[in-house]
Amino acid sequence: MNPRTFPLLATIAIFLVAYAICSAQYPTIFSSRVAGNLLTDNAYLGITAVGMTLVILSGGIDLSVGSVIAFSGVFIAVMLRDTGLHPLVIFALLLVVTTLFGAAMGGLIDILAMPPFIVTLAGMFLARGVAYMLTIDSVPINHDFYSFLQKSYYLMPGKGRLTFIGVLMLLTVLAGMIVAHRTRFGASVFALGGGTATARLMGVKVRRTTVQIYAFSGFMSGLAGIVFSIYTGSGYPLAAVGTELTAIAAVVIGGTLLAGGAGYMFGTLIGVLTMGLIQTYIVFDGTLSSWWTKIVIGVLLLSFILLQKGLVHLSTRQRGARI
Amino acid sequence: QTVGFSQIGSESGWRAAETTLTKQQAEERGIDLKFSDAQQKQENQIAAMRNFIAQGVDAILIAPVVATGWDSILAEAKEAEIPVVLLDRKVDSSDDMYLTAVGSDLVHEGEVAGKWLVDTVGDKDCRVVELQGTTGSSPAIDRKTGFEKGIAGHDNIEIVRSQTGDFTRSVGKEVMESFLQAENGGENICALYAHNDDMAVGAIQAIKEAGLLPGKDILVVSIDGVPDIFKAMSEGEANATVELTPNMAGPAFDALAAYWKDGTMPPKFIQTDSALYTMQDDPAGQYEARKDLGY
Amino acid sequence: MIRSLRRVAPQLMTLVVLAALVSWFFPSFLQIDMSDGRLVGPVIDILKRGAPVAILAVGMTLVVATGGIDLSVGTVMAITGAVAASALVSGWGVPVALILAVGAGMIAGLWNGCLVAVLGIQPIVATLILMTAGRGIAQLITEGRILTYSDTGFGFLGSGSILGIPVPALLWVLTGVLVALLMRRTALGLLVEAVGVNKRASALAGVNARGLIIVVYMASGLCAALAGIIATADIRGADANNAGLWLELDAILAVVIGGNSLLGGRFSIAASVLGAMIIQTIDTGILLAGFPSEYNLVIKAVLVLAILMIQSPHLASEWALIRMQIARRRAAREQEV
Amino acid sequence: MLLTIQSLTKTFPGTKALDGVNFDLSAGEVHALLGENGAGKSTLIKCLTGAYRRDEGEMHLDGRLISPTSTSEAQELGIGTVYQEVNLLPNLTVAQNLTFGREPRRFGLINSRAQKLAALEMLQGYGLDIDVGRDLSSYSVAIQQIIAIARAVAVSGKVLILDEPTASLDAAEVRMLFDVVRNLRDRGLGIVFVSHFLDQVFELTDRLTVLRNGQHVVTEQTAGLDRLQLIHHMLGRDLEAVEEQGHTGHAPIVERPAMLHFTGIGRAGVIEPFDLTVHEGEVIGFAGLLGSGRTESAELLFGLRRAQTGEARDQSGPISIETPQSAIAAGFGFAPEDRKTDGIVAELSIRENIILALQAQRGWARPLPRAEQDRLAADYIKRLDIRTSDAEKAIGDLSGGNQQKVVLARWLAMNPRFLILDEPTRGIDVGAHAEILKLIDRLTEDGMAVLIISSELDELVVAADRIIVVRDRRHVSELTGSAVTSDTIMQAIAAEDHAPAQEVAR
Ligand SMILES: Nc1ncnc2c1ncn2[C@@H]1O[C@H](COP(=O)(O)OP(=O)(O)OP(=O)(O)O)[C@@H](O)[C@H]1O
Ligand SMILES: Nc1ncnc2c1ncn2[C@@H]1O[C@H](COP(=O)(O)OP(=O)(O)OP(=O)(O)O)[C@@H](O)[C@H]1O
Ligand SMILES: [Mg+2]
Ligand SMILES: [Mg+2]
């Protein structure tokens, strides 16, 4: 077996064990209802994380995603309020805008050789700033199409709801898997993660690929923004603060190397579900104060990463890694 | 009975006090309170409500972080026949989606503060600086609107500078410093209106450091009624505050108890007082009364 | 000397341009008065307000030089502030409060350093853990409220002044100078840079890379403690939830505006500290200019992007390349004709 | 002419790397590109493939003006390249590396089965039996080198460029590579071959071009030149015959006092426990095939990997070799095989790279005075003939061979008692090669013991007093004294396990 898959396998194993432990303590957690909730509640996060995974695989980072989600919600809500356009048209417009926004960041990163951390940090300020400029109020979305989307779900046995946005998230992950692992573009992304200079010598069109990567992430953030607006039925410039960090954490838990070049899109799904499971567990417990909630999230994150490291270490130990 | 409580977070002393009081009230009534902290995120609140529903609690209390976007989750709760009580902030969903809302009228609070200023300065010209709450948050928007409503028609009072102080003491202080700089060392400022007490406390320090006397050279009026502002008032450094009581849970539990007992429907909005406190209202005593409430 | 001046020239230029820009919106920007034996004026405000970010940037520069990043500094500020305030409230006096706060900062740094260097967790994630959990710890100490103390001696660190200059300003200058001297007068600077560029090769050459990384994170924790003390002294209270919130991003931004590479290697503390002043000038400038607050973020983002773009050495070469290509194409076309 | 380059010029800050160089290549020839370290060979190649932007000059391929701005463009033009530092992606599998950019696809998606098959097919003829589904990084530099060659061969439709492809290959692999190259030449490709091994140049190439200091010196038929003339062209002076030969003193070890004893050093899955006694002033050579475990042995000795068993001691008692730091404290030095990832600290200056180990040993609190640093740097730049504009240049901007010299200088500056050199002369030109062998000689006279790992049997024969043969992760035999010849070493390496190579008597 390729040692490269160890982090992924470790992630899956730990998730399953954790799910089993949680279910043992609160049997309701093992129900289609909670499973459905996990998908629905984390749909926007999952979609963002797909874009983030690709960016991280290329050795970059995208801090703008949370702000772009907020911007998207506000954009949709304001457009719906002020123009008579159909939501689908607005979605298309929005995706064009966020994709271009991502592409512009990618262009800056490559052309000016600026670190992604900083360019996307500026992007983060900018996107939220523009959202503020559109409106500082939270704007409700009242449109039949939206109600339709919100109400479209499949009732699983056990009253669990498999919602539209949950399914959309799964489909996005699938698409992400194909893009990352089954296309030449994906191969170039991994190549960039292995080292820009080397990738260039191997014949990767670095500039084009970088632009495409951030455009992809921009598109995914826009899509996540749409999902978020369906989820909350409104647009709010303060929404999704800090989502970028949650998404990064999910990607890393999913076994993707933050330095780039190694990881699996599927792991990201597991990472997202793990974050969701931690949340669910804390809600079910219901005794933690605000501050203990933060501490416990941190501790669970740490134990997860340590467990994963430990498992991977055990399985590769005999080679006696060099210092 | 089990009640799930989805709190926004613990972003201010006031909110911490609300949490403490809610837990206290639940304990007094023998209610099993499931507490969930949303860390200022609506998505976390929605997820928490979903999980409360999955758990089959008997009622849900929620302090919504934002007014919009609750329709579908409220519908889900309704479907599961779980009564929902909104605490301290309102939502824009139709009012048959929830049992009742307990809270204060944020616009009214701002209006009370504005009216106080109108009464205090009389006909004198007064240039006011305003410390807003976090940009985009509903208290910031409503308290601004309310204050403007309060001073409407009094052309001698004018808001000359208005910036966000993020509801925090340190930003409140920083922004106040720049206001002082910009307004001729503070000479041109007659009054400060802060959207919450924390910012006012920070601003008071800035005023003192600039060599002016808060409460005299610059009038200070703010909202919330946290202990520290009463302390400042007792020292003559602040002039007025509009109280927002952190005990929202008490009325909420009362309404729930009645509902559980015989299905009594409470009124859709249970408004708490927005009492105005000034230097005349024994601030030192108010401070003592509040300082252990977990603010 | 001349070399270090040349190193910080872009940052100095940026400051000058910004000062001119702000003066345009707010003419008395550069005016400094003396009142009650202390200097007052927007510039003095910037020197004072910029202190936390400047001090954080000092520690962050070192961490970044080793190729790491420390997202937890804002949270560590909150923790140390809470520790100091609760010590003061308990009546233990200023010295104890300071020692406890500094100790807490170093422990936080040690924790980060161990996660990174010993357990090999990637810096962003390792420090993200403390960033999340640490604020909980800080709130645990203050129990969620703003711990207000009444000790004026401690408050001096935030709002006092010596020879008319605000104490926080003196503190960041002092920190910057001391750390820079420590780095350049000993071999630490070289070793940190070596580890940042190529950890494997450095370890193989006998550099104690692991120890060095831990030390660097501890230094960052120490700086965060200082910043936390200043913030707590400034508002005479510890606000566990808001102290230092998002300041880690400003600190990183300062380091990058200072021209340091996030990939590690060569670093300049002076440039980072100037970067912090640039950021503070932007922030204060926006306040002074009196725009509505919903524009703050956009203005800041645009200014920061502009600064980074102008400072980028690639801008010139890309521009030259484009011009050359156009020239070549034109020449080729003329040949064809 | 297949490819012509006219008056190519390339300037780096402070260096004119290429100065109006002309070069041509015809179809069906192997053309050697020669010159000292830093002469501009790699720069020429990178300008040709678009990896660098050239300042001036014209290039024609098949009579058409070409101006690739990226390596992918060059690849599309049919120019395949193996760059000097292995330029593959360690995080991808061998198969992905081999087929990169040309992955077999079905319905627009990469077909990973076909990809593996294609990769296996590309590797045929190189005698490599490896799992193409594993990450490239799990293989040694040498294997990576072969993979890089296989990849370049596959993409080169017209021109194949090999920049020091043989630097880390052993004799058998070199032969294999030559077969492949001759085959391609016969198919009409033009091949550019860069190497510092003159024997290989004479064996393989039809014509050669010599560069010196970025300038074109001569282009000739290889057959029309002899070795000394060629060296003269390269260096601009003559190299004394003895100098090129180095010393050949295999003094009997009995005369020398033992300095270090390693007993039972080993680690499961890495290398079987072995004993090693090091005497003062002796040169030990490790010989073996690629992947036999020579590097791993050395890494255990230096604490770069922790040994599971065994101990090290000197006259005064046990010494710790748990980490490189403790090994250095015990007076060891180690110049690693993979200079790019383990050797150079690319952004730092030559001076800083040279003093790094010394400074690490002194500790951070006792900085080496600047004057002393400058003196050391200047000294080694002169002694090892490091070609650079000044000591403050970043080492990453040096040519490959000059980087190697700096890494050597770092350890020489430490003056260790036991110096391990893993492929020390990789990529080093003839002049410097001789210089380094001479230096080793001088050091051992002062009592330093040296352990050399090299795939160059001739080099081992010249330098080493004693050869230890490593095979299949075991130290199998030892040759000393007059028994040290290329042939005996060959035999010992090739001997079957159950017929152990005879211990050659002393
Ligand atoms: N990126 C760079 N920046 C600055 N100088 C460089 C750079 N790359 C190469 N040089 C300089 O250009 C000259 C030619 O280097 P090049 O790598 O072409 O030499 P080479 O002939 O390949 O040597 P070697 O045999 O050691 O590989 C050297 O003096 C080197 O220092
Ligand atoms: N022919 C091979 N087939 C499979 N794996 C190999 C082969 N050669 C080397 N390897 C792998 O590469 C790793 C590195 O070996 P390495 O090349 O460092 O050993 P070595 O004896 O020092 O060889 P050299 O110094 O000649 O490169 C080994 O652990 C081995 O797993
Ligand atoms: Mg070269
Ligand atoms: Mg080797």
mmCIF file of N, CA and C in Angstrom, chain D residues 68-152:
data_model
loop_
_atom_site.group_PDB
_atom_site.id
_atom_site.type_symbol
_atom_site.label_atom_id
_atom_site.label_comp_id
_atom_site.label_asym_id
_atom_site.label_seq_id
_atom_site.Cartn_x
_atom_site.Cartn_y
_atom_site.Cartn_z
ATOM 1 N N PRO D 68 11.140 29.935 -26.846
ATOM 2 C CA PRO D 68 10.254 29.421 -25.795
ATOM 3 C C PRO D 68 10.330 30.293 -24.545
ATOM 4 N N THR D 69 9.164 30.598 -23.991
ATOM 5 C CA THR D 69 9.158 31.393 -22.752
ATOM 6 C C THR D 69 8.875 30.522 -21.548
ATOM 7 N N SER D 70 8.592 29.258 -21.795
ATOM 8 C CA SER D 70 8.406 28.368 -20.655
ATOM 9 C C SER D 70 8.851 26.979 -21.070
ATOM 10 N N THR D 71 9.173 26.187 -20.080
ATOM 11 C CA THR D 71 9.669 24.856 -20.401
ATOM 12 C C THR D 71 8.611 24.023 -21.090
ATOM 13 N N SER D 72 7.343 24.321 -20.795
ATOM 14 C CA SER D 72 6.315 23.523 -21.456
ATOM 15 C C SER D 72 6.326 23.803 -22.958
ATOM 16 N N GLU D 73 6.628 25.074 -23.309
ATOM 17 C CA GLU D 73 6.714 25.387 -24.731
ATOM 18 C C GLU D 73 7.849 24.607 -25.380
ATOM 19 N N ALA D 74 8.975 24.554 -24.665
ATOM 20 C CA ALA D 74 10.117 23.824 -25.190
ATOM 21 C C ALA D 74 9.759 22.356 -25.380
ATOM 22 N N GLN D 75 9.035 21.818 -24.414
ATOM 23 C CA GLN D 75 8.632 20.423 -24.533
ATOM 24 C C GLN D 75 7.761 20.216 -25.760
ATOM 25 N N GLU D 76 6.852 21.172 -25.983
ATOM 26 C CA GLU D 76 5.988 21.029 -27.139
ATOM 27 C C GLU D 76 6.785 21.109 -28.438
ATOM 28 N N LEU D 77 7.916 21.822 -28.397
ATOM 29 C CA LEU D 77 8.760 21.906 -29.581
ATOM 30 C C LEU D 77 9.589 20.642 -29.770
ATOM 31 N N GLY D 78 9.525 19.734 -28.810
ATOM 32 C CA GLY D 78 10.266 18.483 -28.948
ATOM 33 C C GLY D 78 11.631 18.506 -28.276
ATOM 34 N N ILE D 79 11.800 19.398 -27.311
ATOM 35 C CA ILE D 79 13.071 19.445 -26.590
ATOM 36 C C ILE D 79 12.859 18.847 -25.202
ATOM 37 N N GLY D 80 13.493 17.712 -24.955
ATOM 38 C CA GLY D 80 13.375 17.084 -23.635
ATOM 39 C C GLY D 80 14.632 17.349 -22.834
ATOM 40 N N THR D 81 14.480 17.616 -21.563
ATOM 41 C CA THR D 81 15.630 18.046 -20.771
ATOM 42 C C THR D 81 15.706 17.335 -19.426
ATOM 43 N N VAL D 82 16.908 16.935 -19.055
ATOM 44 C CA VAL D 82 17.157 16.541 -17.668
ATOM 45 C C VAL D 82 18.020 17.638 -17.077
ATOM 46 N N TYR D 83 17.491 18.348 -16.114
ATOM 47 C CA TYR D 83 18.259 19.441 -15.524
ATOM 48 C C TYR D 83 19.254 18.889 -14.521
ATOM 49 N N GLN D 84 20.176 19.759 -14.123
ATOM 50 C CA GLN D 84 21.290 19.284 -13.311
ATOM 51 C C GLN D 84 20.819 18.737 -11.966
ATOM 52 N N GLU D 85 20.028 19.537 -11.249
ATOM 53 C CA GLU D 85 19.451 19.017 -10.017
ATOM 54 C C GLU D 85 18.221 18.244 -10.443
ATOM 55 N N VAL D 86 18.048 17.077 -9.904
ATOM 56 C CA VAL D 86 16.906 16.273 -10.340
ATOM 57 C C VAL D 86 15.651 17.111 -10.209
ATOM 58 N N ASN D 87 14.969 17.308 -11.308
ATOM 59 C CA ASN D 87 13.788 18.137 -11.232
ATOM 60 C C ASN D 87 12.545 17.344 -11.514
ATOM 61 N N LEU D 88 12.206 16.533 -10.539
ATOM 62 C CA LEU D 88 10.954 15.799 -10.579
ATOM 63 C C LEU D 88 10.226 16.157 -9.304
ATOM 64 N N LEU D 89 9.000 15.690 -9.225
ATOM 65 C CA LEU D 89 8.206 16.062 -8.063
ATOM 66 C C LEU D 89 8.173 14.922 -7.058
ATOM 67 N N PRO D 90 8.809 15.128 -5.921
ATOM 68 C CA PRO D 90 8.923 14.043 -4.940
ATOM 69 C C PRO D 90 7.578 13.603 -4.391
ATOM 70 N N ASN D 91 6.574 14.478 -4.461
ATOM 71 C CA ASN D 91 5.294 14.131 -3.851
ATOM 72 C C ASN D 91 4.364 13.388 -4.792
ATOM 73 N N LEU D 92 4.784 13.223 -6.037
ATOM 74 C CA LEU D 92 3.958 12.447 -6.967
ATOM 75 C C LEU D 92 4.557 11.057 -7.119
ATOM 76 N N THR D 93 3.729 10.146 -7.622
ATOM 77 C CA THR D 93 4.261 8.800 -7.824
ATOM 78 C C THR D 93 5.198 8.808 -9.023
ATOM 79 N N VAL D 94 5.948 7.739 -9.123
ATOM 80 C CA VAL D 94 6.857 7.606 -10.256
ATOM 81 C C VAL D 94 6.075 7.686 -11.559
ATOM 82 N N ALA D 95 4.942 7.000 -11.576
ATOM 83 C CA ALA D 95 4.147 6.992 -12.814
ATOM 84 C C ALA D 95 3.658 8.387 -13.152
ATOM 85 N N GLN D 96 3.199 9.120 -12.144
ATOM 86 C CA GLN D 96 2.725 10.475 -12.408
ATOM 87 C C GLN D 96 3.843 11.356 -12.914
ATOM 88 N N ASN D 97 5.023 11.198 -12.330
ATOM 89 C CA ASN D 97 6.163 11.983 -12.780
ATOM 90 C C ASN D 97 6.506 11.675 -14.230
ATOM 91 N N LEU D 98 6.507 10.394 -14.536
ATOM 92 C CA LEU D 98 6.927 10.002 -15.875
ATOM 93 C C LEU D 98 5.961 10.503 -16.937
ATOM 94 N N THR D 99 4.681 10.426 -16.642
ATOM 95 C CA THR D 99 3.708 10.773 -17.666
ATOM 96 C C THR D 99 3.209 12.196 -17.526
ATOM 97 N N PHE D 100 3.830 12.974 -16.648
ATOM 98 C CA PHE D 100 3.292 14.284 -16.323
ATOM 99 C C PHE D 100 3.079 15.142 -17.571
ATOM 100 N N GLY D 101 1.891 15.708 -17.670
ATOM 101 C CA GLY D 101 1.579 16.569 -18.802
ATOM 102 C C GLY D 101 1.131 15.796 -20.020
ATOM 103 N N ARG D 102 1.324 14.490 -20.022
ATOM 104 C CA ARG D 102 0.911 13.694 -21.176
ATOM 105 C C ARG D 102 0.172 12.446 -20.704
ATOM 106 N N GLU D 103 -0.563 12.603 -19.616
ATOM 107 C CA GLU D 103 -1.227 11.457 -19.028
ATOM 108 C C GLU D 103 -2.236 10.861 -19.998
ATOM 109 N N PRO D 104 -2.266 9.542 -20.062
ATOM 110 C CA PRO D 104 -3.291 8.914 -20.904
ATOM 111 C C PRO D 104 -4.669 9.193 -20.316
ATOM 112 N N ARG D 105 -5.595 9.566 -21.177
ATOM 113 C CA ARG D 105 -6.908 9.945 -20.654
ATOM 114 C C ARG D 105 -8.012 9.154 -21.331
ATOM 115 N N ARG D 106 -9.072 8.993 -20.600
ATOM 116 C CA ARG D 106 -10.274 8.396 -21.168
ATOM 117 C C ARG D 106 -11.435 9.289 -20.774
ATOM 118 N N PHE D 107 -12.229 9.670 -21.708
ATOM 119 C CA PHE D 107 -13.335 10.614 -21.467
ATOM 120 C C PHE D 107 -12.806 11.868 -20.755
ATOM 121 N N GLY D 108 -11.623 12.291 -21.123
ATOM 122 C CA GLY D 108 -11.087 13.507 -20.524
ATOM 123 C C GLY D 108 -10.500 13.328 -19.145
ATOM 124 N N LEU D 109 -10.642 12.141 -18.582
ATOM 125 C CA LEU D 109 -10.105 11.924 -17.236
ATOM 126 C C LEU D 109 -8.888 11.018 -17.297
ATOM 127 N N ILE D 110 -7.999 11.233 -16.366
ATOM 128 C CA ILE D 110 -6.769 10.444 -16.365
ATOM 129 C C ILE D 110 -7.100 8.988 -16.047
ATOM 130 N N ASN D 111 -6.547 8.128 -16.855
ATOM 131 C CA ASN D 111 -6.762 6.702 -16.659
ATOM 132 C C ASN D 111 -5.551 6.140 -15.930
ATOM 133 N N SER D 112 -5.695 5.884 -14.644
ATOM 134 C CA SER D 112 -4.482 5.617 -13.873
ATOM 135 C C SER D 112 -3.892 4.255 -14.204
ATOM 136 N N ARG D 113 -4.730 3.315 -14.660
ATOM 137 C CA ARG D 113 -4.140 2.019 -15.037
ATOM 138 C C ARG D 113 -3.246 2.180 -16.251
ATOM 139 N N ALA D 114 -3.813 2.865 -17.253
ATOM 140 C CA ALA D 114 -3.030 3.096 -18.463
ATOM 141 C C ALA D 114 -1.780 3.911 -18.140
ATOM 142 N N GLN D 115 -1.928 4.792 -17.153
ATOM 143 C CA GLN D 115 -0.804 5.635 -16.762
ATOM 144 C C GLN D 115 0.341 4.770 -16.241
ATOM 145 N N LYS D 116 -0.010 3.822 -15.384
ATOM 146 C CA LYS D 116 1.033 2.957 -14.829
ATOM 147 C C LYS D 116 1.678 2.117 -15.924
ATOM 148 N N LEU D 117 0.834 1.610 -16.824
ATOM 149 C CA LEU D 117 1.385 0.800 -17.905
ATOM 150 C C LEU D 117 2.343 1.628 -18.746
ATOM 151 N N ALA D 118 1.905 2.851 -19.058
ATOM 152 C CA ALA D 118 2.756 3.722 -19.868
ATOM 153 C C ALA D 118 4.079 3.971 -19.155
ATOM 154 N N ALA D 119 3.988 4.168 -17.844
ATOM 155 C CA ALA D 119 5.209 4.434 -17.086
ATOM 156 C C ALA D 119 6.145 3.239 -17.137
ATOM 157 N N LEU D 120 5.571 2.065 -16.943
ATOM 158 C CA LEU D 120 6.414 0.866 -16.976
ATOM 159 C C LEU D 120 7.092 0.735 -18.333
ATOM 160 N N GLU D 121 6.321 1.056 -19.355
ATOM 161 C CA GLU D 121 6.882 0.953 -20.692
ATOM 162 C C GLU D 121 8.043 1.928 -20.869
ATOM 163 N N MET D 122 7.849 3.156 -20.330
ATOM 164 C CA MET D 122 8.920 4.154 -20.455
ATOM 165 C C MET D 122 10.184 3.714 -19.733
ATOM 166 N N LEU D 123 10.005 2.962 -18.673
ATOM 167 C CA LEU D 123 11.179 2.571 -17.890
ATOM 168 C C LEU D 123 11.884 1.356 -18.473
ATOM 169 N N GLN D 124 11.257 0.732 -19.464
ATOM 170 C CA GLN D 124 11.897 -0.447 -20.049
ATOM 171 C C GLN D 124 13.224 -0.060 -20.682
ATOM 172 N N GLY D 125 14.189 -0.903 -20.510
ATOM 173 C CA GLY D 125 15.484 -0.600 -21.086
ATOM 174 C C GLY D 125 16.396 0.103 -20.119
ATOM 175 N N TYR D 126 15.897 0.411 -18.923
ATOM 176 C CA TYR D 126 16.781 1.041 -17.939
ATOM 177 C C TYR D 126 17.092 0.081 -16.784
ATOM 178 N N GLY D 127 16.553 -1.147 -16.868
ATOM 179 C CA GLY D 127 16.890 -2.146 -15.858
ATOM 180 C C GLY D 127 16.430 -1.770 -14.467
ATOM 181 N N LEU D 128 15.311 -1.062 -14.380
ATOM 182 C CA LEU D 128 14.833 -0.631 -13.071
ATOM 183 C C LEU D 128 13.591 -1.446 -12.744
ATOM 184 N N ASP D 129 13.599 -2.088 -11.616
ATOM 185 C CA ASP D 129 12.417 -2.855 -11.238
ATOM 186 C C ASP D 129 11.813 -2.201 -10.015
ATOM 187 N N ILE D 130 10.987 -1.207 -10.240
ATOM 188 C CA ILE D 130 10.418 -0.490 -9.098
ATOM 189 C C ILE D 130 8.917 -0.391 -9.247
ATOM 190 N N ASP D 131 8.265 -0.118 -8.136
ATOM 191 C CA ASP D 131 6.817 0.051 -8.113
ATOM 192 C C ASP D 131 6.504 1.474 -8.550
ATOM 193 N N VAL D 132 5.943 1.617 -9.741
ATOM 194 C CA VAL D 132 5.714 2.970 -10.247
ATOM 195 C C VAL D 132 4.560 3.650 -9.530
ATOM 196 N N GLY D 133 3.866 2.928 -8.676
ATOM 197 C CA GLY D 133 2.746 3.518 -7.948
ATOM 198 C C GLY D 133 3.179 4.181 -6.652
ATOM 199 N N ARG D 134 4.462 4.079 -6.324
ATOM 200 C CA ARG D 134 4.923 4.688 -5.073
ATOM 201 C C ARG D 134 5.428 6.101 -5.317
ATOM 202 N N ASP D 135 5.497 6.865 -4.242
ATOM 203 C CA ASP D 135 5.987 8.232 -4.388
ATOM 204 C C ASP D 135 7.443 8.250 -4.815
ATOM 205 N N LEU D 136 7.766 9.208 -5.640
ATOM 206 C CA LEU D 136 9.134 9.328 -6.113
ATOM 207 C C LEU D 136 10.102 9.478 -4.947
ATOM 208 N N SER D 137 9.662 10.171 -3.896
ATOM 209 C CA SER D 137 10.579 10.480 -2.803
ATOM 210 C C SER D 137 11.045 9.233 -2.073
ATOM 211 N N SER D 138 10.374 8.092 -2.307
ATOM 212 C CA SER D 138 10.844 6.911 -1.601
ATOM 213 C C SER D 138 12.027 6.266 -2.320
ATOM 214 N N TYR D 139 12.457 6.866 -3.403
ATOM 215 C CA TYR D 139 13.609 6.312 -4.109
ATOM 216 C C TYR D 139 14.817 7.238 -3.999
ATOM 217 N N SER D 140 15.975 6.636 -4.211
ATOM 218 C CA SER D 140 17.207 7.405 -4.035
ATOM 219 C C SER D 140 17.431 8.380 -5.182
ATOM 220 N N VAL D 141 18.377 9.280 -4.963
ATOM 221 C CA VAL D 141 18.703 10.274 -5.980
ATOM 222 C C VAL D 141 19.036 9.606 -7.302
ATOM 223 N N ALA D 142 19.755 8.517 -7.214
ATOM 224 C CA ALA D 142 20.194 7.862 -8.444
ATOM 225 C C ALA D 142 19.003 7.363 -9.245
ATOM 226 N N ILE D 143 18.088 6.733 -8.555
ATOM 227 C CA ILE D 143 16.908 6.218 -9.254
ATOM 228 C C ILE D 143 16.089 7.378 -9.808
ATOM 229 N N GLN D 144 16.002 8.438 -9.044
ATOM 230 C CA GLN D 144 15.279 9.609 -9.527
ATOM 231 C C GLN D 144 15.930 10.132 -10.796
ATOM 232 N N GLN D 145 17.253 10.065 -10.796
ATOM 233 C CA GLN D 145 17.988 10.530 -11.968
ATOM 234 C C GLN D 145 17.600 9.714 -13.196
ATOM 235 N N ILE D 146 17.519 8.410 -13.024
ATOM 236 C CA ILE D 146 17.154 7.561 -14.163
ATOM 237 C C ILE D 146 15.726 7.856 -14.606
ATOM 238 N N ILE D 147 14.867 8.058 -13.631
ATOM 239 C CA ILE D 147 13.480 8.360 -13.983
ATOM 240 C C ILE D 147 13.394 9.672 -14.751
ATOM 241 N N ALA D 148 14.186 10.639 -14.293
ATOM 242 C CA ALA D 148 14.197 11.923 -14.992
ATOM 243 C C ALA D 148 14.667 11.736 -16.426
ATOM 244 N N ILE D 149 15.667 10.878 -16.604
ATOM 245 C CA ILE D 149 16.171 10.642 -17.961
ATOM 246 C C ILE D 149 15.088 9.984 -18.810
ATOM 247 N N ALA D 150 14.436 8.984 -18.233
ATOM 248 C CA ALA D 150 13.405 8.275 -18.989
ATOM 249 C C ALA D 150 12.320 9.243 -19.423
ATOM 250 N N ARG D 151 11.978 10.151 -18.531
ATOM 251 C CA ARG D 151 10.937 11.114 -18.856
ATOM 252 C C ARG D 151 11.382 12.045 -19.982
ATOM 253 N N ALA D 152 12.613 12.543 -19.851
ATOM 254 C CA ALA D 152 13.114 13.480 -20.859
ATOM 255 C C ALA D 152 13.198 12.786 -22.212
#
